[in-house]
Amino acid sequence: MQSAEQRPYLMSFGTGGLYINESVAVARLHLPGADWDSTLAAAQEKGAFPVRKTSSARRSIREIVNRLKLLSPDELALFIEGDRSEQAALLWLAACRAYRFIGEFAVEVVSDRFLSLRTHLTYDDFDRFLSAKEEWSPKLAALSTSTRAKLRAVLFRLMREAEILSQDDRILGAMLSPRVVALIQAGNPEELRFFPGAERQLRRS
């Protein structure tokens, strides 16, 4: 299995936002023990995005499945029956797992800035991070200007919808539910770093 540092940078998250409602709908179609290709087919057949063009809907459903399939069975069960805040947190967790770039940005930029009390996040922070990473990745270096702008805007949207950022782009301290914290600790406690201040929250509890 590849380590996190060896995984390629998948940048397909530019299709849209966190997709909370649509992700719940897709997750409910997933049968225990079934493969995710079957879930993908079922979601496309049932039309999880009924108002979208077919091609756009297919891309969005595929991205949702790519994220959801990285949740453990227990995480997926909580995602389906949890409250809105828990669903948002688990989708952010799934996005950080699915997209190496997002996971590294969450740890190396967002959490680092939060811990150093520099809580205002800007597009310049994204641009500097991407510039640093593209020195080691020809794939990132080859991104067009328009693609960079789209990815930047979508990532900020994702963070707002996941309650990582406020609407005025201030980094919010994590307020994870005990159930979400317990699941992350049971899997990989290092992933708490995807949530700014979560480790501090844990020490206080």
Coordinates of N, CA and C in Angstrom, one line a residue:
M1 N 0.8 -1.2 0.0 CA 0.0 0.0 0.0 C 0.9 1.2 0.0
Q2 N 0.5 2.3 -0.8 CA 1.3 3.5 -0.9 C 1.1 4.3 0.4
S3 N 2.2 5.0 0.8 CA 2.1 5.9 2.0 C 1.4 7.2 1.5
A4 N 1.0 8.0 2.4 CA 0.3 9.3 2.0 C 1.2 10.1 1.1
E5 N 2.5 10.1 1.4 CA 3.4 10.9 0.6 C 3.6 10.4 -0.8
Q6 N 3.3 9.1 -1.0 CA 3.5 8.5 -2.3 C 2.3 8.5 -3.2
R7 N 1.1 8.8 -2.6 CA -0.1 8.8 -3.4 C -0.1 10.0 -4.4
P8 N -0.7 9.8 -5.6 CA -0.7 10.9 -6.5 C -1.7 12.0 -6.1
Y9 N -1.5 13.2 -6.6 CA -2.5 14.3 -6.2 C -3.7 14.2 -7.2
L10 N -4.8 13.7 -6.6 CA -6.1 13.7 -7.4 C -6.8 15.1 -7.2
M11 N -7.0 15.8 -8.3 CA -7.6 17.1 -8.1 C -9.0 17.2 -8.7
S12 N -9.7 16.1 -8.7 CA -11.1 16.1 -9.2 C -12.1 16.7 -8.3
F13 N -11.7 17.2 -7.1 CA -12.7 17.8 -6.2 C -13.3 19.1 -6.7
G14 N -12.8 19.5 -7.9 CA -13.3 20.8 -8.4 C -14.7 20.6 -9.0
T15 N -15.3 19.5 -8.9 CA -16.7 19.3 -9.5 C -17.7 20.0 -8.6
G16 N -17.4 20.3 -7.4 CA -18.5 21.0 -6.6 C -18.1 21.1 -5.1
G17 N -19.2 21.1 -4.2 CA -18.9 21.3 -2.8 C -18.9 20.0 -2.0
L18 N -19.4 20.1 -0.8 CA -19.3 18.9 0.1 C -20.4 17.9 -0.2
Y19 N -21.5 18.4 -0.8 CA -22.6 17.5 -1.2 C -23.2 16.7 0.0
I20 N -23.6 17.3 1.1 CA -24.0 16.6 2.3 C -25.3 15.8 2.0
N21 N -26.3 16.5 1.5 CA -27.6 15.8 1.2 C -27.5 14.7 0.2
E22 N -26.8 15.0 -0.9 CA -26.6 14.0 -1.9 C -25.8 12.8 -1.4
S23 N -24.8 13.1 -0.6 CA -23.9 12.0 -0.1 C -24.7 11.1 0.9
V24 N -25.6 11.7 1.6 CA -26.5 10.9 2.5 C -27.4 10.0 1.7
A25 N -27.9 10.5 0.6 CA -28.8 9.8 -0.3 C -28.0 8.6 -0.9
V26 N -26.8 8.8 -1.3 CA -25.9 7.8 -1.9 C -25.6 6.8 -0.9
A27 N -25.2 7.2 0.3 CA -24.8 6.3 1.4 C -25.9 5.4 1.7
R28 N -27.1 5.8 1.7 CA -28.3 5.0 2.1 C -28.6 3.9 1.0
L29 N -28.0 4.1 -0.2 CA -28.2 3.1 -1.3 C -27.1 2.0 -1.1
H30 N -26.1 2.2 -0.3 CA -25.0 1.3 -0.2 C -25.4 0.1 0.7
L31 N -25.4 -1.1 0.2 CA -25.8 -2.2 0.9 C -24.6 -2.8 1.6
P32 N -24.7 -3.2 2.9 CA -23.6 -3.8 3.6 C -22.9 -4.9 2.8
G33 N -21.6 -4.9 2.6 CA -20.9 -5.9 1.9 C -20.9 -5.8 0.4
A34 N -21.7 -4.8 -0.1 CA -21.8 -4.6 -1.6 C -20.5 -3.8 -2.0
D35 N -20.2 -3.9 -3.3 CA -19.1 -3.1 -3.8 C -19.6 -1.8 -4.2
W36 N -18.7 -0.8 -4.2 CA -19.1 0.6 -4.4 C -19.5 0.9 -5.9
D37 N -19.0 0.0 -6.8 CA -19.4 0.2 -8.2 C -20.9 0.0 -8.3
S38 N -21.4 -1.0 -7.6 CA -22.9 -1.2 -7.6 C -23.6 0.0 -7.0
T39 N -23.1 0.5 -6.0 CA -23.7 1.7 -5.4 C -23.7 2.9 -6.3
L40 N -22.6 3.0 -7.0 CA -22.4 4.1 -8.0 C -23.5 3.9 -9.1
A41 N -23.7 2.7 -9.6 CA -24.7 2.5 -10.6 C -26.1 2.8 -10.1
A42 N -26.4 2.3 -8.9 CA -27.7 2.6 -8.3 C -28.0 4.0 -8.2
A43 N -27.0 4.8 -7.7 CA -27.1 6.2 -7.5 C -27.4 7.0 -8.8
Q44 N -26.7 6.5 -9.9 CA -26.9 7.2 -11.2 C -28.2 6.8 -11.7
E45 N -28.7 5.6 -11.5 CA -30.0 5.1 -12.0 C -31.1 5.9 -11.3
K46 N -31.0 6.1 -10.0 CA -32.0 6.7 -9.2 C -32.0 8.3 -9.3
G47 N -30.9 8.8 -9.8 CA -30.8 10.2 -10.0 C -30.6 11.0 -8.8
A48 N -29.4 10.9 -8.2 CA -29.1 11.7 -6.9 C -29.1 13.2 -7.2
F49 N -28.9 13.6 -8.5 CA -28.9 15.0 -8.9 C -29.9 15.2 -10.0
P50 N -31.2 15.1 -9.6 CA -32.3 15.1 -10.6 C -32.3 16.4 -11.5
V51 N -31.8 17.5 -11.0 CA -31.9 18.8 -11.7 C -30.7 19.1 -12.6
R52 N -29.7 18.2 -12.5 CA -28.4 18.5 -13.2 C -28.4 17.8 -14.5
K53 N -27.6 18.3 -15.4 CA -27.3 17.6 -16.7 C -26.7 16.2 -16.4
T54 N -27.0 15.2 -17.2 CA -26.6 13.9 -16.9 C -25.1 13.7 -16.8
S55 N -24.3 14.4 -17.6 CA -22.9 14.2 -17.6 C -22.3 14.9 -16.3
S56 N -22.9 16.0 -15.9 CA -22.5 16.7 -14.7 C -22.8 15.8 -13.4
A57 N -24.1 15.3 -13.5 CA -24.5 14.4 -12.3 C -23.6 13.2 -12.2
R58 N -23.3 12.6 -13.3 CA -22.4 11.4 -13.2 C -21.1 11.7 -12.6
R59 N -20.5 12.8 -12.9 CA -19.2 13.2 -12.4 C -19.3 13.5 -10.9
S60 N -20.4 14.2 -10.5 CA -20.6 14.5 -9.1 C -20.8 13.2 -8.2
I61 N -21.6 12.3 -8.8 CA -21.9 11.1 -8.0 C -20.6 10.2 -7.9
R62 N -19.8 10.2 -8.9 CA -18.6 9.5 -8.9 C -17.7 10.1 -7.8
E63 N -17.6 11.4 -7.7 CA -16.8 12.0 -6.6 C -17.3 11.7 -5.3
I64 N -18.6 11.7 -5.1 CA -19.3 11.3 -3.8 C -18.9 9.9 -3.4
V65 N -19.0 9.0 -4.4 CA -18.6 7.6 -4.1 C -17.1 7.5 -3.7
N66 N -16.3 8.2 -4.5 CA -14.8 8.1 -4.2 C -14.5 8.6 -2.8
R67 N -15.4 9.5 -2.2 CA -15.1 9.9 -0.8 C -15.8 8.9 0.2
L68 N -17.0 8.6 -0.1 CA -17.7 7.7 0.9 C -17.1 6.3 1.1
K69 N -16.5 5.8 0.0 CA -15.9 4.5 0.1 C -14.7 4.4 1.0
L70 N -14.2 5.6 1.4 CA -13.0 5.7 2.3 C -13.4 5.8 3.7
L71 N -14.7 5.8 4.0 CA -15.2 5.7 5.4 C -15.3 4.3 5.8
S72 N -15.0 4.0 7.0 CA -15.2 2.7 7.6 C -16.7 2.4 7.7
P73 N -17.0 1.1 7.9 CA -18.5 0.8 8.1 C -19.1 1.5 9.3
D74 N -18.3 1.6 10.4 CA -18.9 2.4 11.5 C -19.0 3.9 11.2
E75 N -18.0 4.4 10.5 CA -18.1 5.8 10.1 C -19.3 6.1 9.2
L76 N -19.5 5.1 8.2 CA -20.6 5.3 7.3 C -21.9 5.2 8.0
A77 N -22.0 4.3 9.0 CA -23.3 4.2 9.7 C -23.6 5.5 10.5
L78 N -22.6 6.0 11.1 CA -22.8 7.3 11.8 C -23.1 8.4 10.9
F79 N -22.5 8.4 9.7 CA -22.8 9.4 8.7 C -24.2 9.4 8.3
I80 N -24.8 8.2 8.1 CA -26.2 8.1 7.7 C -27.2 8.6 8.8
E81 N -26.9 8.2 10.0 CA -27.9 8.5 11.1 C -27.5 9.7 12.0
G82 N -26.3 10.3 11.7 CA -25.8 11.4 12.6 C -26.5 12.7 12.3
D83 N -26.2 13.7 13.1 CA -26.7 15.0 12.9 C -25.9 15.7 11.8
R84 N -26.4 16.9 11.4 CA -25.7 17.6 10.3 C -24.3 17.9 10.6
S85 N -23.9 18.3 11.8 CA -22.5 18.6 12.1 C -21.6 17.4 12.0
E86 N -22.1 16.2 12.4 CA -21.4 15.0 12.3 C -21.2 14.6 10.9
Q87 N -22.3 14.8 10.1 CA -22.2 14.4 8.6 C -21.2 15.3 7.9
A88 N -21.2 16.6 8.3 CA -20.2 17.5 7.6 C -18.8 17.1 8.0
A89 N -18.6 16.8 9.3 CA -17.2 16.4 9.8 C -16.7 15.1 9.1
L90 N -17.6 14.1 8.9 CA -17.2 12.9 8.3 C -17.0 13.1 6.8
L91 N -17.7 13.9 6.2 CA -17.4 14.2 4.8 C -16.1 14.9 4.6
W92 N -15.8 15.8 5.5 CA -14.5 16.5 5.4 C -13.4 15.5 5.7
L93 N -13.6 14.6 6.6 CA -12.6 13.5 6.9 C -12.4 12.7 5.6
A94 N -13.5 12.3 4.9 CA -13.4 11.5 3.7 C -12.7 12.3 2.6
A95 N -13.0 13.6 2.5 CA -12.3 14.4 1.5 C -10.8 14.5 1.7
C96 N -10.4 14.6 3.0 CA -9.0 14.7 3.3 C -8.3 13.3 3.0
R97 N -9.0 12.2 3.1 CA -8.5 10.9 2.8 C -8.4 10.7 1.3
A98 N -9.4 11.2 0.6 CA -9.5 11.0 -0.9 C -8.6 11.8 -1.7
Y99 N -8.4 13.0 -1.2 CA -7.5 14.0 -1.9 C -6.3 14.4 -1.1
R100 N -5.2 13.9 -1.5 CA -4.0 14.2 -0.7 C -3.7 15.7 -0.5
F101 N -4.0 16.4 -1.6 CA -3.8 17.9 -1.5 C -4.6 18.5 -0.4
I102 N -5.9 18.1 -0.3 CA -6.8 18.7 0.7 C -6.3 18.3 2.1
G103 N -5.9 17.0 2.3 CA -5.4 16.6 3.6 C -4.2 17.3 4.0
E104 N -3.3 17.5 3.1 CA -2.0 18.2 3.4 C -2.3 19.7 3.7
F105 N -3.2 20.3 2.9 CA -3.6 21.7 3.1 C -4.2 21.9 4.5
A106 N -5.0 20.9 4.9 CA -5.7 21.0 6.2 C -4.7 20.9 7.4
V107 N -3.7 20.1 7.2 CA -2.7 19.9 8.3 C -1.6 21.0 8.2
E108 N -1.1 21.2 7.1 CA 0.1 22.1 6.9 C -0.2 23.6 6.9
V109 N -1.4 23.9 6.5 CA -1.8 25.3 6.4 C -2.9 25.7 7.5
V110 N -4.1 25.0 7.4 CA -5.2 25.4 8.2 C -4.9 25.2 9.7
S111 N -4.5 23.9 10.1 CA -4.3 23.6 11.5 C -3.1 24.4 12.0
D112 N -2.1 24.5 11.2 CA -0.9 25.2 11.6 C -1.2 26.7 11.9
R113 N -2.0 27.3 11.0 CA -2.3 28.7 11.2 C -3.2 28.9 12.4
F114 N -4.1 28.0 12.6 CA -5.0 28.0 13.8 C -4.2 28.0 15.1
L115 N -3.3 27.1 15.2 CA -2.5 26.9 16.4 C -1.6 28.1 16.7
S116 N -1.2 28.8 15.6 CA -0.4 30.0 15.8 C -1.2 31.3 15.8
L117 N -2.6 31.1 16.0 CA -3.5 32.2 16.1 C -3.6 33.2 14.9
R118 N -3.2 32.7 13.8 CA -3.4 33.4 12.5 C -4.6 32.8 11.8
T119 N -5.8 33.2 12.2 CA -7.0 32.5 11.8 C -7.6 33.0 10.5
H120 N -7.1 34.1 10.0 CA -7.7 34.6 8.7 C -7.0 33.9 7.5
L121 N -7.8 33.1 6.8 CA -7.3 32.3 5.6 C -7.6 33.1 4.3
T122 N -6.7 33.2 3.4 CA -6.9 33.9 2.2 C -6.5 33.0 1.0
Y123 N -7.0 33.5 -0.2 CA -6.6 32.8 -1.4 C -5.1 32.8 -1.6
D124 N -4.4 33.8 -1.1 CA -2.9 33.8 -1.2 C -2.3 32.6 -0.5
D125 N -2.9 32.2 0.6 CA -2.4 31.0 1.4 C -2.5 29.8 0.5
F126 N -3.6 29.7 -0.2 CA -3.8 28.5 -1.2 C -2.7 28.6 -2.2
D127 N -2.5 29.8 -2.8 CA -1.6 30.0 -3.9 C -0.2 29.6 -3.5
R128 N 0.2 30.1 -2.3 CA 1.6 29.8 -1.8 C 1.8 28.3 -1.6
F129 N 0.7 27.6 -1.1 CA 0.8 26.2 -0.8 C 0.9 25.4 -2.1
L130 N 0.1 25.8 -3.1 CA 0.2 25.1 -4.4 C 1.5 25.3 -5.0
S131 N 2.1 26.5 -5.0 CA 3.4 26.8 -5.6 C 4.4 25.9 -4.9
A132 N 4.4 25.8 -3.6 CA 5.4 24.9 -2.9 C 5.2 23.5 -3.3
K133 N 4.0 23.0 -3.5 CA 3.8 21.6 -3.8 C 4.2 21.3 -5.2
E134 N 3.9 22.2 -6.1 CA 4.1 21.9 -7.6 C 5.6 21.8 -7.9
E135 N 6.5 22.2 -7.0 CA 7.9 22.0 -7.2 C 8.3 20.5 -7.2
W136 N 7.4 19.7 -6.6 CA 7.7 18.3 -6.5 C 6.7 17.5 -7.2
S137 N 5.8 18.1 -7.9 CA 4.7 17.4 -8.6 C 4.5 18.0 -10.0
P138 N 4.9 17.4 -11.1 CA 4.7 17.9 -12.4 C 3.2 18.0 -12.7
K139 N 2.4 17.1 -12.1 CA 0.9 17.2 -12.3 C 0.4 18.5 -11.8
L140 N 0.8 18.9 -10.6 CA 0.3 20.2 -10.1 C 0.9 21.4 -10.9
A141 N 2.1 21.3 -11.3 CA 2.7 22.3 -12.1 C 2.0 22.6 -13.4
A142 N 1.4 21.5 -13.9 CA 0.8 21.6 -15.2 C -0.7 22.1 -15.2
L143 N -1.2 22.4 -14.0 CA -2.5 22.9 -13.9 C -2.6 24.3 -14.6
S144 N -3.7 24.5 -15.3 CA -3.9 25.8 -15.9 C -4.4 26.8 -14.9
T145 N -4.3 28.1 -15.3 CA -4.7 29.2 -14.4 C -6.1 29.1 -14.1
S146 N -7.0 28.7 -15.0 CA -8.4 28.7 -14.7 C -8.7 27.5 -13.8
T147 N -8.0 26.4 -14.0 CA -8.2 25.2 -13.1 C -7.8 25.5 -11.7
R148 N -6.7 26.2 -11.5 CA -6.2 26.6 -10.2 C -7.2 27.5 -9.5
A149 N -7.8 28.4 -10.2 CA -8.8 29.3 -9.7 C -10.0 28.6 -9.2
K150 N -10.4 27.6 -10.0 CA -11.6 26.8 -9.7 C -11.4 25.9 -8.5
L151 N -10.2 25.3 -8.4 CA -9.9 24.4 -7.3 C -9.8 25.2 -6.0
R152 N -9.3 26.4 -6.1 CA -9.1 27.3 -5.0 C -10.5 27.7 -4.4
A153 N -11.4 28.1 -5.3 CA -12.7 28.5 -4.9 C -13.5 27.3 -4.3
V154 N -13.4 26.1 -4.9 CA -14.1 25.0 -4.4 C -13.6 24.5 -3.1
L155 N -12.3 24.6 -2.9 CA -11.7 24.1 -1.6 C -12.2 25.1 -0.5
F156 N -12.2 26.4 -0.7 CA -12.8 27.3 0.3 C -14.2 27.0 0.5
R157 N -15.0 26.7 -0.5 CA -16.4 26.3 -0.3 C -16.5 25.1 0.5
L158 N -15.7 24.1 0.2 CA -15.7 22.8 1.0 C -15.5 23.1 2.5
M159 N -14.5 24.0 2.8 CA -14.1 24.3 4.2 C -15.2 25.0 4.9
R160 N -15.9 25.9 4.2 CA -17.0 26.6 4.8 C -18.2 25.6 5.1
E161 N -18.5 24.8 4.1 CA -19.6 23.8 4.3 C -19.3 22.8 5.4
A162 N -18.0 22.5 5.6 CA -17.6 21.6 6.6 C -17.4 22.2 8.0
E163 N -17.6 23.5 8.1 CA -17.5 24.3 9.3 C -16.0 24.3 9.8
I164 N -15.1 24.3 8.8 CA -13.7 24.5 9.1 C -13.4 26.0 9.0
L165 N -14.1 26.7 8.1 CA -14.0 28.2 7.9 C -15.4 28.8 8.2
S166 N -15.3 30.0 8.7 CA -16.5 30.8 8.8 C -16.8 31.5 7.4
Q167 N -17.9 32.1 7.3 CA -18.3 32.7 6.0 C -17.4 33.8 5.6
D168 N -16.7 34.4 6.6 CA -15.7 35.5 6.3 C -14.3 34.9 6.3
D169 N -14.2 33.6 6.2 CA -12.9 32.9 6.0 C -12.0 33.0 7.2
R170 N -12.6 32.9 8.4 CA -11.8 32.7 9.6 C -11.8 31.2 10.0
I171 N -10.7 30.7 10.4 CA -10.6 29.3 10.7 C -11.3 29.1 12.1
L172 N -12.2 28.1 12.1 CA -13.0 27.8 13.2 C -12.4 26.6 14.0
G173 N -12.3 26.7 15.3 CA -11.8 25.6 16.1 C -12.8 24.5 16.0
A174 N -12.3 23.3 15.9 CA -13.1 22.1 15.8 C -14.0 21.9 17.0
M175 N -15.2 21.5 16.8 CA -16.2 21.1 17.8 C -16.8 19.8 17.5
L176 N -15.9 18.8 17.4 CA -16.3 17.5 17.0 C -17.1 16.8 18.1
S177 N -18.1 16.0 17.6 CA -18.9 15.3 18.6 C -18.1 14.1 19.2
P178 N -18.4 13.7 20.4 CA -17.7 12.6 21.0 C -17.7 11.3 20.1
R179 N -18.8 11.1 19.3 CA -18.9 10.0 18.5 C -17.9 10.0 17.3
V180 N -17.8 11.2 16.7 CA -16.8 11.4 15.6 C -15.4 11.2 16.1
V181 N -15.1 11.8 17.3 CA -13.8 11.7 17.9 C -13.4 10.3 18.1
A182 N -14.4 9.5 18.7 CA -14.1 8.1 19.1 C -13.8 7.3 17.8
L183 N -14.5 7.6 16.7 CA -14.2 6.8 15.5 C -12.9 7.1 14.9
I184 N -12.5 8.4 14.9 CA -11.2 8.8 14.4 C -10.1 8.2 15.3
Q185 N -10.3 8.2 16.6 CA -9.2 7.7 17.5 C -9.1 6.2 17.3
A186 N -10.2 5.5 17.0 CA -10.2 4.1 16.8 C -9.5 3.7 15.5
G187 N -9.6 4.6 14.5 CA -8.9 4.3 13.2 C -7.5 4.8 13.2
N188 N -7.4 6.1 13.0 CA -6.0 6.8 12.9 C -6.1 8.1 13.6
P189 N -5.6 8.2 14.9 CA -5.7 9.4 15.7 C -5.0 10.6 15.0
E190 N -4.1 10.3 14.1 CA -3.4 11.4 13.4 C -4.3 12.2 12.6
E191 N -5.4 11.6 12.2 CA -6.4 12.3 11.3 C -7.2 13.4 12.1
L192 N -7.0 13.4 13.4 CA -7.6 14.6 14.1 C -7.0 15.9 13.6
R193 N -5.8 15.8 13.1 CA -5.1 17.0 12.6 C -5.8 17.6 11.4
F194 N -6.7 16.9 10.8 CA -7.5 17.5 9.7 C -8.5 18.6 10.2
F195 N -8.7 18.6 11.5 CA -9.7 19.5 12.1 C -8.9 20.4 13.0
P196 N -8.9 21.7 12.7 CA -8.1 22.7 13.5 C -8.5 22.7 15.0
G197 N -7.5 22.5 15.8 CA -7.7 22.5 17.2 C -8.3 21.2 17.8
A198 N -8.6 20.2 17.0 CA -9.2 19.0 17.6 C -8.4 18.3 18.6
E199 N -7.1 18.3 18.5 CA -6.3 17.6 19.5 C -6.3 18.4 20.8
R200 N -6.4 19.7 20.7 CA -6.6 20.5 21.9 C -7.9 20.2 22.6
Q201 N -9.0 20.2 21.8 CA -10.3 19.8 22.3 C -10.3 18.5 23.0
L202 N -9.5 17.6 22.5 CA -9.5 16.2 23.1 C -8.8 16.3 24.4
R203 N -7.7 17.1 24.5 CA -7.0 17.2 25.8 C -7.9 17.8 26.9
R204 N -8.8 18.7 26.5 CA -9.6 19.4 27.5 C -10.8 18.5 27.9
S205 N -11.2 17.5 27.1 CA -12.3 16.7 27.5 C -12.0 15.6 28.5

